[in-house]
Backbone as a chain_set.jsonl record, in Angstrom:
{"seq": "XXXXXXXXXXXXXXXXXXXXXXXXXXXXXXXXXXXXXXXXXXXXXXXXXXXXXXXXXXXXXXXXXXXXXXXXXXXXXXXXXXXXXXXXXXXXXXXXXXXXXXXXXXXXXXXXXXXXXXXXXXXXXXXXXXXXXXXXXXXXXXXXXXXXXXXXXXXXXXXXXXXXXXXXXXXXXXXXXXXXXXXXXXXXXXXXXXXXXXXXXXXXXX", "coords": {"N": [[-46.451, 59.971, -1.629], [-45.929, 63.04, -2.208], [-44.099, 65.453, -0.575], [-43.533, 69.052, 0.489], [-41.411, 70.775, 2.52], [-42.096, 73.675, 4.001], [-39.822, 76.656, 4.226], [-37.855, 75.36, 5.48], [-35.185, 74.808, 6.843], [-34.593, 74.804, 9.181], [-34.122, 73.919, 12.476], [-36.431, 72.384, 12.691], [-37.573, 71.577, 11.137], [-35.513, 70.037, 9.366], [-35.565, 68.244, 11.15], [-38.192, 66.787, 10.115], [-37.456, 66.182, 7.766], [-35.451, 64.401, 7.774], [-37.008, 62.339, 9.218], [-38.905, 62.06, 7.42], [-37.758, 61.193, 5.495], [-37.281, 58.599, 5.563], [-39.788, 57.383, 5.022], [-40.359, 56.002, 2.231], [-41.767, 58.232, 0.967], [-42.009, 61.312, -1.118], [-39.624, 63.757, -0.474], [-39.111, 67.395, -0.388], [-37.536, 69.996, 0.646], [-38.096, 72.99, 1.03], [-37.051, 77.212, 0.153], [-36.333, 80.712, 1.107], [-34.162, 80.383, -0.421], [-32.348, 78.927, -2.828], [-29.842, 77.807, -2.807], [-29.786, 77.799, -0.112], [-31.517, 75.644, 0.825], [-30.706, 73.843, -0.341], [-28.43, 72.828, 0.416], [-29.234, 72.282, 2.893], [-30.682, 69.974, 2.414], [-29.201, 67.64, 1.822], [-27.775, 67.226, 3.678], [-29.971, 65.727, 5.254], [-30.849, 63.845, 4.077], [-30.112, 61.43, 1.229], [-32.045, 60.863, -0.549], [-33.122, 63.722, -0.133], [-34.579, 66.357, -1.417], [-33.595, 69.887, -2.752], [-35.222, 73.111, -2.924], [-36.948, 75.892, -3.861], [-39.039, 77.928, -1.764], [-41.299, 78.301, -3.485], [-41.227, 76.559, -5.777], [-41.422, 74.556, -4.661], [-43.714, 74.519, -3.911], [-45.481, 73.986, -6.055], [-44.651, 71.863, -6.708], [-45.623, 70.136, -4.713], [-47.929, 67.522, -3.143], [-48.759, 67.782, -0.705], [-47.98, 70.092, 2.011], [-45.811, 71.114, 4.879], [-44.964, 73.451, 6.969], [-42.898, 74.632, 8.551], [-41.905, 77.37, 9.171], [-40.293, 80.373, 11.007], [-42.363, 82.089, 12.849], [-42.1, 84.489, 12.702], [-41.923, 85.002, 9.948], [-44.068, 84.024, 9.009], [-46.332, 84.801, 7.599], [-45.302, 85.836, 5.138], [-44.554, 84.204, 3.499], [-46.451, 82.557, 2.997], [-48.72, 84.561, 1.533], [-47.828, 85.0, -0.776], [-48.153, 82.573, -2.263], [-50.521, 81.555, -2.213], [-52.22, 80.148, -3.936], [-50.42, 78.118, -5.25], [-50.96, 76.617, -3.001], [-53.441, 76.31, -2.179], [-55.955, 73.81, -2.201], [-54.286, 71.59, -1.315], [-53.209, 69.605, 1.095], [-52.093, 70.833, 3.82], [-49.804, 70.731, 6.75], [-49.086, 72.999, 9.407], [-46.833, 73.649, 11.561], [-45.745, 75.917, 13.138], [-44.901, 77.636, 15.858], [-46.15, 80.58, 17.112], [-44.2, 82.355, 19.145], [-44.164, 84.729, 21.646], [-41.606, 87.162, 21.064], [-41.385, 88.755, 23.384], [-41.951, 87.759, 25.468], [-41.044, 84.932, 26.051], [-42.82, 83.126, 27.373], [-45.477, 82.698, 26.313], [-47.743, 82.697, 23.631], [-47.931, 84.749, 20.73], [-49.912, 86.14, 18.156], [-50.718, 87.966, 15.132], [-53.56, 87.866, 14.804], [-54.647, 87.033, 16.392], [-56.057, 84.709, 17.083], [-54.848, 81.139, 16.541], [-51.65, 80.728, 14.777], [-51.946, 78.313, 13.117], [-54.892, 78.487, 12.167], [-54.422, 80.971, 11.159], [-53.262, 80.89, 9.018], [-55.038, 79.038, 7.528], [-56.819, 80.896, 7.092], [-55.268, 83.083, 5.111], [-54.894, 81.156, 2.832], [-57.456, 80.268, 2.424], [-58.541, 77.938, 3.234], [-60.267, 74.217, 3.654], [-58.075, 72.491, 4.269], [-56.16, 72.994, 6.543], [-54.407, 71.764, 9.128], [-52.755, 71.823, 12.371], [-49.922, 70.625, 13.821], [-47.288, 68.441, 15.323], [-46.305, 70.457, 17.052], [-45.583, 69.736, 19.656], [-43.552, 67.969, 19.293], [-39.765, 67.069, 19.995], [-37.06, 68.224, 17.744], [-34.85, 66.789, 18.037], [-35.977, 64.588, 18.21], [-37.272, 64.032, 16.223], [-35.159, 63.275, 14.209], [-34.318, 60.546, 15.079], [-35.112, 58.011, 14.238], [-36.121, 55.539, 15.538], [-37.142, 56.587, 17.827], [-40.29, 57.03, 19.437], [-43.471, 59.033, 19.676], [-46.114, 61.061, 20.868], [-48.316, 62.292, 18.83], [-50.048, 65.121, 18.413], [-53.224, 66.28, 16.782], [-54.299, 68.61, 15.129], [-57.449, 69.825, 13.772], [-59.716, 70.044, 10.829], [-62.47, 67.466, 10.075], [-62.249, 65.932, 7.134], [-59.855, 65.085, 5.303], [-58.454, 64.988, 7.929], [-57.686, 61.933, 8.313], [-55.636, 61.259, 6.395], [-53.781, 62.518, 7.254], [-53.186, 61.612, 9.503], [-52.301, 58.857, 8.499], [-49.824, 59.882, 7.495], [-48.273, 60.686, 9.643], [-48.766, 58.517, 11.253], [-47.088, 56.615, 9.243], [-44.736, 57.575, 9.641], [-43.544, 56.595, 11.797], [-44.843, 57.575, 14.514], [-47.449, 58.358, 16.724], [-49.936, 59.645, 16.122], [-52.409, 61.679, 17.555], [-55.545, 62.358, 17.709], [-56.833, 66.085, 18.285], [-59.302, 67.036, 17.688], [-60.756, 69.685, 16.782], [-59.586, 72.726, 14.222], [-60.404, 74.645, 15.78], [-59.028, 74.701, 18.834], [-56.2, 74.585, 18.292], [-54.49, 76.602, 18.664], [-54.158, 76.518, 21.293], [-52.313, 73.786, 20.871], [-50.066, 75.1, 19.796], [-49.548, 76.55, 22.129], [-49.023, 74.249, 23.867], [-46.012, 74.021, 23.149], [-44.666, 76.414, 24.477], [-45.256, 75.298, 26.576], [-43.858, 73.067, 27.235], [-40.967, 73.765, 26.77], [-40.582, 75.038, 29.128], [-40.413, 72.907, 30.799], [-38.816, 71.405, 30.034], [-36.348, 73.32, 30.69], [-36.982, 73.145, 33.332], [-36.777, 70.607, 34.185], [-33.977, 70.472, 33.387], [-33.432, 69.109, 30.909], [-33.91, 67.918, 27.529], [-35.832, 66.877, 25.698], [-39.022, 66.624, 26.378], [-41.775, 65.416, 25.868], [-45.266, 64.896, 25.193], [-47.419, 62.448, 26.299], [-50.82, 61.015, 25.803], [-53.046, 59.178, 27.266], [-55.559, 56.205, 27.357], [-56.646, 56.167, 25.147]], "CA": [[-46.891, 61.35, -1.552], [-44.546, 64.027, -2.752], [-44.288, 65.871, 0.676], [-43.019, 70.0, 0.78], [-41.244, 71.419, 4.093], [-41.513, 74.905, 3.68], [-39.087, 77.25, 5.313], [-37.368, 73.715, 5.987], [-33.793, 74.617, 6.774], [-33.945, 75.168, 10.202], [-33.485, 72.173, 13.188], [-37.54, 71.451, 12.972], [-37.743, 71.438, 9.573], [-34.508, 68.57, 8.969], [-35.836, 66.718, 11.686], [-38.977, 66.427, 9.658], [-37.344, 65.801, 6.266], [-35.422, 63.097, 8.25], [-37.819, 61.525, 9.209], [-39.579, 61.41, 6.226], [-37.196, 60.317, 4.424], [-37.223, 57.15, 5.301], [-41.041, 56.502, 4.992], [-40.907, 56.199, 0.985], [-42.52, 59.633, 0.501], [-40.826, 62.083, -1.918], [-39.839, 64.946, 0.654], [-38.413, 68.342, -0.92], [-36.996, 71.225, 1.604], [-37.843, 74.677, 0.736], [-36.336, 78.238, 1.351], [-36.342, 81.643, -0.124], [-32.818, 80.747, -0.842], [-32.662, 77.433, -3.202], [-29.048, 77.495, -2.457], [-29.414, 76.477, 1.119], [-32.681, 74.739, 0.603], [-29.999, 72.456, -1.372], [-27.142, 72.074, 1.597], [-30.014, 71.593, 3.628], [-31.051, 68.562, 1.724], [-27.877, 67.193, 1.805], [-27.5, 66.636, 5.242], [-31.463, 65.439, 5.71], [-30.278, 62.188, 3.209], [-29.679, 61.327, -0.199], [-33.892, 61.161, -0.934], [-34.534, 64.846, 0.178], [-33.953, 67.583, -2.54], [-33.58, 71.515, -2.21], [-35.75, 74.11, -4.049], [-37.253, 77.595, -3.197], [-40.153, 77.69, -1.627], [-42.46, 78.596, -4.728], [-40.832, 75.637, -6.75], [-41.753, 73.423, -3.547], [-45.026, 74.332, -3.349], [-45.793, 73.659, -6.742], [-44.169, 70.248, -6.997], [-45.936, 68.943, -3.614], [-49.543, 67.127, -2.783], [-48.75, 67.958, 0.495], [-47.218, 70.739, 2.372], [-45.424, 70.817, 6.291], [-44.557, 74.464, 7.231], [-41.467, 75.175, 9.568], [-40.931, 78.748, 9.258], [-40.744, 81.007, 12.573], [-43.744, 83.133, 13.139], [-41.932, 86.256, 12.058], [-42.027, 85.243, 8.325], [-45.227, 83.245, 8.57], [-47.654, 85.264, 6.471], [-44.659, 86.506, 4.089], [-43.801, 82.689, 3.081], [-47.638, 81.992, 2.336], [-49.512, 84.78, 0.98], [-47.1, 84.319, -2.059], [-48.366, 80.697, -2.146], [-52.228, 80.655, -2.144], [-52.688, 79.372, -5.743], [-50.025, 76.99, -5.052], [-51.418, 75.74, -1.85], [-55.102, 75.81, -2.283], [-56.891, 72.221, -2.286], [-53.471, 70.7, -0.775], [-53.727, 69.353, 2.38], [-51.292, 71.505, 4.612], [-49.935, 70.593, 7.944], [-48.768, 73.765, 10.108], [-46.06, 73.317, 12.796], [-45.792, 76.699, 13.466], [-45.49, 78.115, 16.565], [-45.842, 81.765, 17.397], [-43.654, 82.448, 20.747], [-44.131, 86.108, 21.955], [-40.712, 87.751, 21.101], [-41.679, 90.348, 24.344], [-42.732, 87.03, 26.668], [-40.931, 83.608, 25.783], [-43.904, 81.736, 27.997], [-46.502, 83.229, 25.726], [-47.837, 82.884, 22.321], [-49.155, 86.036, 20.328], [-50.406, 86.107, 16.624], [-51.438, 88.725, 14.012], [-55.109, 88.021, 14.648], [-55.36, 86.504, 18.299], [-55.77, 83.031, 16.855], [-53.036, 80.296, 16.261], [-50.643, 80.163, 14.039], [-52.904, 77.74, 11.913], [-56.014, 79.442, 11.339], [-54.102, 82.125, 9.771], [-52.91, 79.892, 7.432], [-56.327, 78.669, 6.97], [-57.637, 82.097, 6.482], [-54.479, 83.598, 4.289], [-54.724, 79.846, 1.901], [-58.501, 80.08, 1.773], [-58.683, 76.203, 2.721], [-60.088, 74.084, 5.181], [-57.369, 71.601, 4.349], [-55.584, 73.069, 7.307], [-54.091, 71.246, 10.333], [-52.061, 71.777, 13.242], [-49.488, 69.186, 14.382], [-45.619, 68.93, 15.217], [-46.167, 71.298, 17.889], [-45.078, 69.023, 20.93], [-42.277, 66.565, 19.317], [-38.408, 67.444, 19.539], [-36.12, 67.863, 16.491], [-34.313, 65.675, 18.1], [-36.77, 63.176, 18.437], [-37.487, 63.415, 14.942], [-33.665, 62.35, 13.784], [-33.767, 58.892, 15.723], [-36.882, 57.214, 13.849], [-36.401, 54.288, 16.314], [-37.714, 56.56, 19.017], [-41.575, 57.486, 19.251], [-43.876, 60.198, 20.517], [-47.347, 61.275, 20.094], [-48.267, 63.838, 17.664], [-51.854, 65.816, 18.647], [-53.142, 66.815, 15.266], [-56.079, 69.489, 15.167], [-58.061, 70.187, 12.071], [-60.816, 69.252, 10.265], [-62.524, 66.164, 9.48], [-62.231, 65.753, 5.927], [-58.996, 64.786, 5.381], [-57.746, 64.351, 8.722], [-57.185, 60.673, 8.322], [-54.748, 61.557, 5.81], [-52.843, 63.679, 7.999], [-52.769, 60.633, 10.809], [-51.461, 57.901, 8.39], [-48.577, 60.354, 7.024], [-48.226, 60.548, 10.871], [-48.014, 56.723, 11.721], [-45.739, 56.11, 8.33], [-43.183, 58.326, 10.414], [-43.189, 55.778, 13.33], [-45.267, 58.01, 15.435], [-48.867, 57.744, 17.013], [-51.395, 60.659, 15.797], [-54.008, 61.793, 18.136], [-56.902, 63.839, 17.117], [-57.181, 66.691, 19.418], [-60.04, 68.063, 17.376], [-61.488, 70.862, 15.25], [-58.704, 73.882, 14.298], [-60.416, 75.832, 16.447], [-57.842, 74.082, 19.275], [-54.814, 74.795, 17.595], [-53.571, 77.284, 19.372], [-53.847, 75.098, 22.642], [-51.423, 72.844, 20.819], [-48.868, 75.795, 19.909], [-49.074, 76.952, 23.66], [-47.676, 73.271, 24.551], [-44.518, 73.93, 22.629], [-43.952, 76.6, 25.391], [-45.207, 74.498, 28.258], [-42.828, 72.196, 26.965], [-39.871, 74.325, 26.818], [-40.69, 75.571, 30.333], [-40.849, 71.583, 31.69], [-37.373, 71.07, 29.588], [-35.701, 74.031, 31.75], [-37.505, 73.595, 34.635], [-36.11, 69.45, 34.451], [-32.399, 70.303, 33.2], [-33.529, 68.214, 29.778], [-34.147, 68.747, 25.755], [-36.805, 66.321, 24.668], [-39.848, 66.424, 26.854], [-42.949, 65.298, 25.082], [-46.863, 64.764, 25.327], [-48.273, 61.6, 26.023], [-52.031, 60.881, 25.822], [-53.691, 57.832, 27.876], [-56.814, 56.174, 27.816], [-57.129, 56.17, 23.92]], "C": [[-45.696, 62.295, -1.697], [-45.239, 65.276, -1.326], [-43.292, 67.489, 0.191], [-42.651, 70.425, 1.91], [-40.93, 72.735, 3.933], [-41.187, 75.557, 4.576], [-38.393, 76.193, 6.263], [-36.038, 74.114, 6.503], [-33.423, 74.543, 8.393], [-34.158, 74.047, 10.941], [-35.231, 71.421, 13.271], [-37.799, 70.865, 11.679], [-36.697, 70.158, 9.302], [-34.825, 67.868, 9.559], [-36.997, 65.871, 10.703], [-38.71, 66.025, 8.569], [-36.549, 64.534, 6.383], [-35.621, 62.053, 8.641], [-38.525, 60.559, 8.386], [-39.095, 61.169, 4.854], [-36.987, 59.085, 4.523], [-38.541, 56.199, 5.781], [-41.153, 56.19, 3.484], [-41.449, 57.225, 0.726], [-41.349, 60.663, 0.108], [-40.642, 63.083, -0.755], [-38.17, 66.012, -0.486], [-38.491, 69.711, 0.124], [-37.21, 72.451, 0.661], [-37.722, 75.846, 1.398], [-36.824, 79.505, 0.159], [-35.263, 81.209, -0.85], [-32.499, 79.175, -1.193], [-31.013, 77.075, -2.795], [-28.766, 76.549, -1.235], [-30.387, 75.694, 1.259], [-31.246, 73.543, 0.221], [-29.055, 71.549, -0.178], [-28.139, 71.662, 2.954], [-30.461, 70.216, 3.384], [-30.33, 67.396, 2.197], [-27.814, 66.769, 3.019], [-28.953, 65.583, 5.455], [-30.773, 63.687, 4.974], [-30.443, 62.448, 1.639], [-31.157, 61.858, -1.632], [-34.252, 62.398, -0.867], [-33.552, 65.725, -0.836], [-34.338, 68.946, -1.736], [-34.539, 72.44, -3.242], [-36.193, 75.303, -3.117], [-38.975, 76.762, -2.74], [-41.786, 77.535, -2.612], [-42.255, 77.318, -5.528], [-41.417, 74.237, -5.954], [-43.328, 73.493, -3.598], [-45.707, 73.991, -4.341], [-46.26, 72.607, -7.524], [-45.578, 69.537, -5.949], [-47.509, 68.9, -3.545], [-49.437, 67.929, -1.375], [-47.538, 69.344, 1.099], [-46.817, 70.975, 4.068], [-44.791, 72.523, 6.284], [-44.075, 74.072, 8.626], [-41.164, 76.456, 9.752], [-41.761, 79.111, 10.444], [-41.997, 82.026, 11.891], [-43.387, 84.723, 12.12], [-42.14, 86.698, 10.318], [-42.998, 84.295, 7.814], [-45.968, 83.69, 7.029], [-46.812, 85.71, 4.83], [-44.729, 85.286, 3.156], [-45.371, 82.746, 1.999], [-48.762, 83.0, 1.446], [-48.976, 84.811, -0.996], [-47.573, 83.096, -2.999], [-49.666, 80.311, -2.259], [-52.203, 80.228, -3.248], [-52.063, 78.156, -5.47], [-50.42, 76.007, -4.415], [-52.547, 74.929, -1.971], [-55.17, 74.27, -2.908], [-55.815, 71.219, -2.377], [-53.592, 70.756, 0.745], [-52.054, 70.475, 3.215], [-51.32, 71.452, 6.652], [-48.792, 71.898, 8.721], [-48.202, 73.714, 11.629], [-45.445, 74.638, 13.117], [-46.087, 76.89, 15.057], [-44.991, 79.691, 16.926], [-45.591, 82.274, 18.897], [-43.574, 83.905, 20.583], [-42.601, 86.458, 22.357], [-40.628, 88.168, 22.789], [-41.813, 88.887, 25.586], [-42.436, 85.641, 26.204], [-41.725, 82.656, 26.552], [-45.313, 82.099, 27.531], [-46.588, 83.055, 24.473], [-48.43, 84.434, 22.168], [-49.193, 85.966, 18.428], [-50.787, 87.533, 16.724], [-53.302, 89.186, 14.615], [-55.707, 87.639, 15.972], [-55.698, 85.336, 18.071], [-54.691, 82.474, 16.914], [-53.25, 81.09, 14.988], [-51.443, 79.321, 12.735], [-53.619, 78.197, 11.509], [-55.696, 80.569, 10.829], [-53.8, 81.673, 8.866], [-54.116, 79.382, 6.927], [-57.2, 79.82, 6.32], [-57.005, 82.75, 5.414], [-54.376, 82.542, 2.564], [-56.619, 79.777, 1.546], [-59.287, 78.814, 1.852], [-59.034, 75.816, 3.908], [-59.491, 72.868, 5.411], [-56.13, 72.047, 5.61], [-55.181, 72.567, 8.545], [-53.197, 71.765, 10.82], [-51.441, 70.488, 13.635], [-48.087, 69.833, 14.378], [-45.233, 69.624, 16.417], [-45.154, 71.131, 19.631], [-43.798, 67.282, 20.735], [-40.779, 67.771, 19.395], [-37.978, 67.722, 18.061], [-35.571, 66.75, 16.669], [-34.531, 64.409, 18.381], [-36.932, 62.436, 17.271], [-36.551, 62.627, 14.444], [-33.642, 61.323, 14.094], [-35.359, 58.198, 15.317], [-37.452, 56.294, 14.647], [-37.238, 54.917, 17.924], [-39.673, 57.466, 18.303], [-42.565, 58.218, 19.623], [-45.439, 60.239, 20.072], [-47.709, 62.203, 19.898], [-49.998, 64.368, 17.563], [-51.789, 66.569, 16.977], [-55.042, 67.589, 15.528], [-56.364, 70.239, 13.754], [-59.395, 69.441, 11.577], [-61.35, 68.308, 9.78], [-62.479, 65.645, 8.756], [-61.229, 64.902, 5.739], [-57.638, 64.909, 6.49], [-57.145, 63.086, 8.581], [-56.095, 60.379, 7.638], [-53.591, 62.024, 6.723], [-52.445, 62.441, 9.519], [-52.19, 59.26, 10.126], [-50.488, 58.753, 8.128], [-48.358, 60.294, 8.497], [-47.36, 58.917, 11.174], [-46.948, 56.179, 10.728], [-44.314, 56.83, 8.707], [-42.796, 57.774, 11.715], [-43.786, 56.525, 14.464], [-46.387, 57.865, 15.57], [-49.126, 59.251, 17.091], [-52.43, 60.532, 17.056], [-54.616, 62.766, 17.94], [-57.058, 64.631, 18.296], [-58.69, 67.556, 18.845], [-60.108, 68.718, 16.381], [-59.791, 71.822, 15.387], [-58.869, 74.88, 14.792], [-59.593, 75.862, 17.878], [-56.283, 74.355, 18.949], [-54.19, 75.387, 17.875], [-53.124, 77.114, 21.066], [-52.606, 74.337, 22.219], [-50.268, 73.464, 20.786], [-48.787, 76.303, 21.314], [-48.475, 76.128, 24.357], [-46.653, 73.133, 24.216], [-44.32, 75.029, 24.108], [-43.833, 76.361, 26.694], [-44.155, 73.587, 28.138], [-41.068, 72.549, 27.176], [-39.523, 74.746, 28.126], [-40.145, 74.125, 31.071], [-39.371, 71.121, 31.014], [-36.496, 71.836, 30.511], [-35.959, 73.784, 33.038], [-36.671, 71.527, 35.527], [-34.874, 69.252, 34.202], [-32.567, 68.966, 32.029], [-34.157, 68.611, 28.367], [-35.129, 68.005, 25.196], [-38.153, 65.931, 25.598], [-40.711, 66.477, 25.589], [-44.551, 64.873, 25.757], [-47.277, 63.036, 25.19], [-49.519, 61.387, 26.144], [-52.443, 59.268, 26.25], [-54.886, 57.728, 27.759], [-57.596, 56.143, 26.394], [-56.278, 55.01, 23.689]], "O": [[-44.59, 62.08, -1.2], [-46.372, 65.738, -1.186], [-42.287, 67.229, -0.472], [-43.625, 70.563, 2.65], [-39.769, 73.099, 3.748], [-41.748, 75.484, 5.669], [-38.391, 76.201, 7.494], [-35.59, 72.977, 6.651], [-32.298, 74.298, 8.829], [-34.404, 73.035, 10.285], [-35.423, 70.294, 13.729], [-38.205, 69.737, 11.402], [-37.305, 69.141, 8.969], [-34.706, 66.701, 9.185], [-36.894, 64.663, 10.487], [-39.622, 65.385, 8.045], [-36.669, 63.644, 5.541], [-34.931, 61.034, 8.603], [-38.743, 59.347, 8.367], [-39.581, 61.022, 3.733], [-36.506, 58.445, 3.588], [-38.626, 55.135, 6.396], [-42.354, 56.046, 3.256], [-41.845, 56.993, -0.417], [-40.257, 60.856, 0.643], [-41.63, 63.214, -0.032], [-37.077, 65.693, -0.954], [-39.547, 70.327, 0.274], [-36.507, 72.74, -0.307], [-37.994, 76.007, 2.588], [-37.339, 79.446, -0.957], [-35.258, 81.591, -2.02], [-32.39, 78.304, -0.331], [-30.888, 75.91, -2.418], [-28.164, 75.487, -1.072], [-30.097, 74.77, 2.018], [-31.148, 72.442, 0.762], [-28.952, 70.347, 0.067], [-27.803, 70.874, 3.837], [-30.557, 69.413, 4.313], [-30.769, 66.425, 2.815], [-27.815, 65.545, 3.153], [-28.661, 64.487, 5.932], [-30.368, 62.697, 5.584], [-30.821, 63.464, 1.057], [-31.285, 62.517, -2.663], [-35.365, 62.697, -1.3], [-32.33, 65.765, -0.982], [-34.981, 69.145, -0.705], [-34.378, 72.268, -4.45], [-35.854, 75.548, -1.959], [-39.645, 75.788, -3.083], [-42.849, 76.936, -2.445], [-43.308, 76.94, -6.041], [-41.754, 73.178, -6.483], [-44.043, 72.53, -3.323], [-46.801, 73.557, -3.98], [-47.177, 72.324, -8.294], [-46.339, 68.654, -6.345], [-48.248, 69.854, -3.786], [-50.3, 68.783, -1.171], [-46.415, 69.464, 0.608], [-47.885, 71.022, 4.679], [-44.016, 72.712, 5.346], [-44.634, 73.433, 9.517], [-40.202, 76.754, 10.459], [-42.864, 78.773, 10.874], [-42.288, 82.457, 10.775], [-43.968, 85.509, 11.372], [-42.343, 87.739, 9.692], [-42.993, 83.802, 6.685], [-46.079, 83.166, 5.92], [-47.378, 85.864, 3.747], [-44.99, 85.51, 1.975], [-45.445, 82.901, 0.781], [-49.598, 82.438, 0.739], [-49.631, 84.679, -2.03], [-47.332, 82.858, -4.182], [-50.052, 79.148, -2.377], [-51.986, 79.085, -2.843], [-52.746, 77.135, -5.398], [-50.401, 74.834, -4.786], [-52.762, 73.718, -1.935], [-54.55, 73.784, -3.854], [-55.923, 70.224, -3.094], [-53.971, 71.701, 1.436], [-51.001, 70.466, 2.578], [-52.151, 71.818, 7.483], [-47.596, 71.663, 8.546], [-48.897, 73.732, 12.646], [-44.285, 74.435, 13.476], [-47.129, 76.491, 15.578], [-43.809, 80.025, 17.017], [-46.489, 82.548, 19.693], [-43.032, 84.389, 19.589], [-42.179, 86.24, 23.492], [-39.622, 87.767, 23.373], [-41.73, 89.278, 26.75], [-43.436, 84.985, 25.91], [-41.445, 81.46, 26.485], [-46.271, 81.847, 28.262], [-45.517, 83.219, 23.888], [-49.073, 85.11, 22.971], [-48.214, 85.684, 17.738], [-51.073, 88.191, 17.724], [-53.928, 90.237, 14.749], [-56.817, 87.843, 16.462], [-55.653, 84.665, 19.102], [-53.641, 83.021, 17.252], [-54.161, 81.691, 14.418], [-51.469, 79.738, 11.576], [-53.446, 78.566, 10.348], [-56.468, 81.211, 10.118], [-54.111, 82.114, 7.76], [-54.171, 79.304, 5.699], [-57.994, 79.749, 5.381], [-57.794, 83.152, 4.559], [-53.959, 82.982, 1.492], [-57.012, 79.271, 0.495], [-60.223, 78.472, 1.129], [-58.677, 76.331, 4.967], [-59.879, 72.112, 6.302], [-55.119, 71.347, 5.571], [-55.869, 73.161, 9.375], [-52.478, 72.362, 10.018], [-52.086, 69.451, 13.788], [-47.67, 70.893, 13.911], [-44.093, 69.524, 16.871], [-44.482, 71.882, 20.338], [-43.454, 66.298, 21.39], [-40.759, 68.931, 18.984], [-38.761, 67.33, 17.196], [-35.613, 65.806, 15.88], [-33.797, 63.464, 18.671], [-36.875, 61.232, 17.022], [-36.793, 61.447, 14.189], [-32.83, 60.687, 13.422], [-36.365, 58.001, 15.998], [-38.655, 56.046, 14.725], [-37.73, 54.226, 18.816], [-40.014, 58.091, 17.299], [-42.603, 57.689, 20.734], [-45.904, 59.594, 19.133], [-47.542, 63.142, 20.676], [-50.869, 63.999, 16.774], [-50.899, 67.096, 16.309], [-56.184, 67.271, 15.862], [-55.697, 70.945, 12.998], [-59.885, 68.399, 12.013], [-60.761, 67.988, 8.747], [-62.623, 64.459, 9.05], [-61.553, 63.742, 5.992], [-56.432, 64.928, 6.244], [-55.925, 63.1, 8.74], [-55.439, 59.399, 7.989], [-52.445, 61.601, 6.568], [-51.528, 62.593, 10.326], [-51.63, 58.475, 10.891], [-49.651, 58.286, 8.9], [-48.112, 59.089, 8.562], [-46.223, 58.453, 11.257], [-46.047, 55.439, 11.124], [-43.194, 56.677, 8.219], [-42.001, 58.251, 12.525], [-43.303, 56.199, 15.549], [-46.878, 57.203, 14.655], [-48.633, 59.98, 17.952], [-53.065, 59.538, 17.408], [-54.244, 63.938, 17.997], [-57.39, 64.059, 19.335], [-59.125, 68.534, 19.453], [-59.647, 68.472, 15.266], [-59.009, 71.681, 16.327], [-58.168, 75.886, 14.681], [-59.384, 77.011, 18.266], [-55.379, 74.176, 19.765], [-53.024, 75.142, 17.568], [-52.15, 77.466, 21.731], [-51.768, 74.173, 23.105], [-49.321, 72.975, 21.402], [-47.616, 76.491, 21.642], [-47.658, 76.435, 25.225], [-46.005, 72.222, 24.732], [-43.743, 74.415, 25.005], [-43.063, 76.728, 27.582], [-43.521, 73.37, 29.171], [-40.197, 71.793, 27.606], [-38.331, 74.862, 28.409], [-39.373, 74.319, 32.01], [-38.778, 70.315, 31.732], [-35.794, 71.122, 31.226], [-35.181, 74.194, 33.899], [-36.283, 71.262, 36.665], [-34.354, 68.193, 34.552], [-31.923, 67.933, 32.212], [-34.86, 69.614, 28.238], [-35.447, 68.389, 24.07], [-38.384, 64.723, 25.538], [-40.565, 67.202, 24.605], [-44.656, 64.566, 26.944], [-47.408, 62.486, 24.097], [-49.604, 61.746, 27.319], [-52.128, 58.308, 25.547], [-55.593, 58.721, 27.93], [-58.824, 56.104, 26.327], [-56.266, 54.463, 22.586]]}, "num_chains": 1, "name": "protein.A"}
């Protein structure tokens, strides 16, 4: 699968192109700025290339958004033609500038369903929300990755999942999704609150 990370450059985005670079899947980093899209690459491994975001979204079956909240809607309304009737997984989360233990969106939804509503598609998922960066970099370690979205081609979206050494769990429809971006800042809270950097989500009983 020829995989896109758009708005890839920053520490969630390389973990993810590190990752998936060493499942066999093409993975290409994009930016506005193909320059550092490129030195971004570079570091990720030898497999991941650099392009702009428009050149990325063109190339890929698949697309993984990384960019912060603030340049969500700028990145993608650029992008619907490109996007449309690719599956798109949204690791977005929108942390309230004004209230770092708060999300806030545009529309009062997540983070995802704007992307679902701005793309037109209901190839939209949520996921990503509750792993480290630095979890991603060490492939040998493993976590579990809540994925919310629709049933269609979910199953898709949970083997690219398990071919990254991690365990997928369905949390559901995308109407959820902003439950999952609110555990990035329960998470961040339970990292400060334990004097530690990689708290994660496990799920029992499945």
């Amino acid at each position: 699968m020829k995989i896109a990370i758009l708005g890839g450059t920053g520490k969630l985005g390389l973990g993810l192109a590190i990752r998936l670079s060493r499942t066999g899947h093409e993975v290409t980093i994009g930016s506005r700025d193909e320059g550092k899209a490129s030195e971004a690459a570079k570091t990720a491994g030898a497999a991941v290339r650099g392009a702009t975001n428009g050149e990325a979204a063109v190339w890929c079956d698949s697309a993984l958004l990384s960019v912060p909240y603030g340049s969500h809607r700028s990145l993608l309304e650029p992008l619907r033609g490109e996007l449309r009737g690719k599956m798109i997984i949204d690791a977005t989360v929108p942390i309230d500038p004004a209230n770092l233990l708060q999300i806030k969106t545009e529309s009062g939804t997540s983070a995802a369903e704007e992307t679902a509503a701005i793309i037109g598609s209901p190839d939209v998922f949520a996921a990503f929300q509750t792993i480290s960066h630095r979890v991603l970099r060490h492939p040998g370690v493993s976590h579990d990755v809540l994925v919310a979205g629709g049933t269609a081609r979910k199953s898709e979206v949970m083997e690219l999942i398990r071919s990254m050494a991690l365990r997928p769990i369905d949390a559901g429809p995308i109407e959820v999704a902003g439950h999952l971006e609110r555990m990035t800042v329960l998470l961040l809270s339970v990292n400060k609150a334990n004097k530690v950097k990689d708290s994660g989500i496990q799920i029992t009983g499945i």
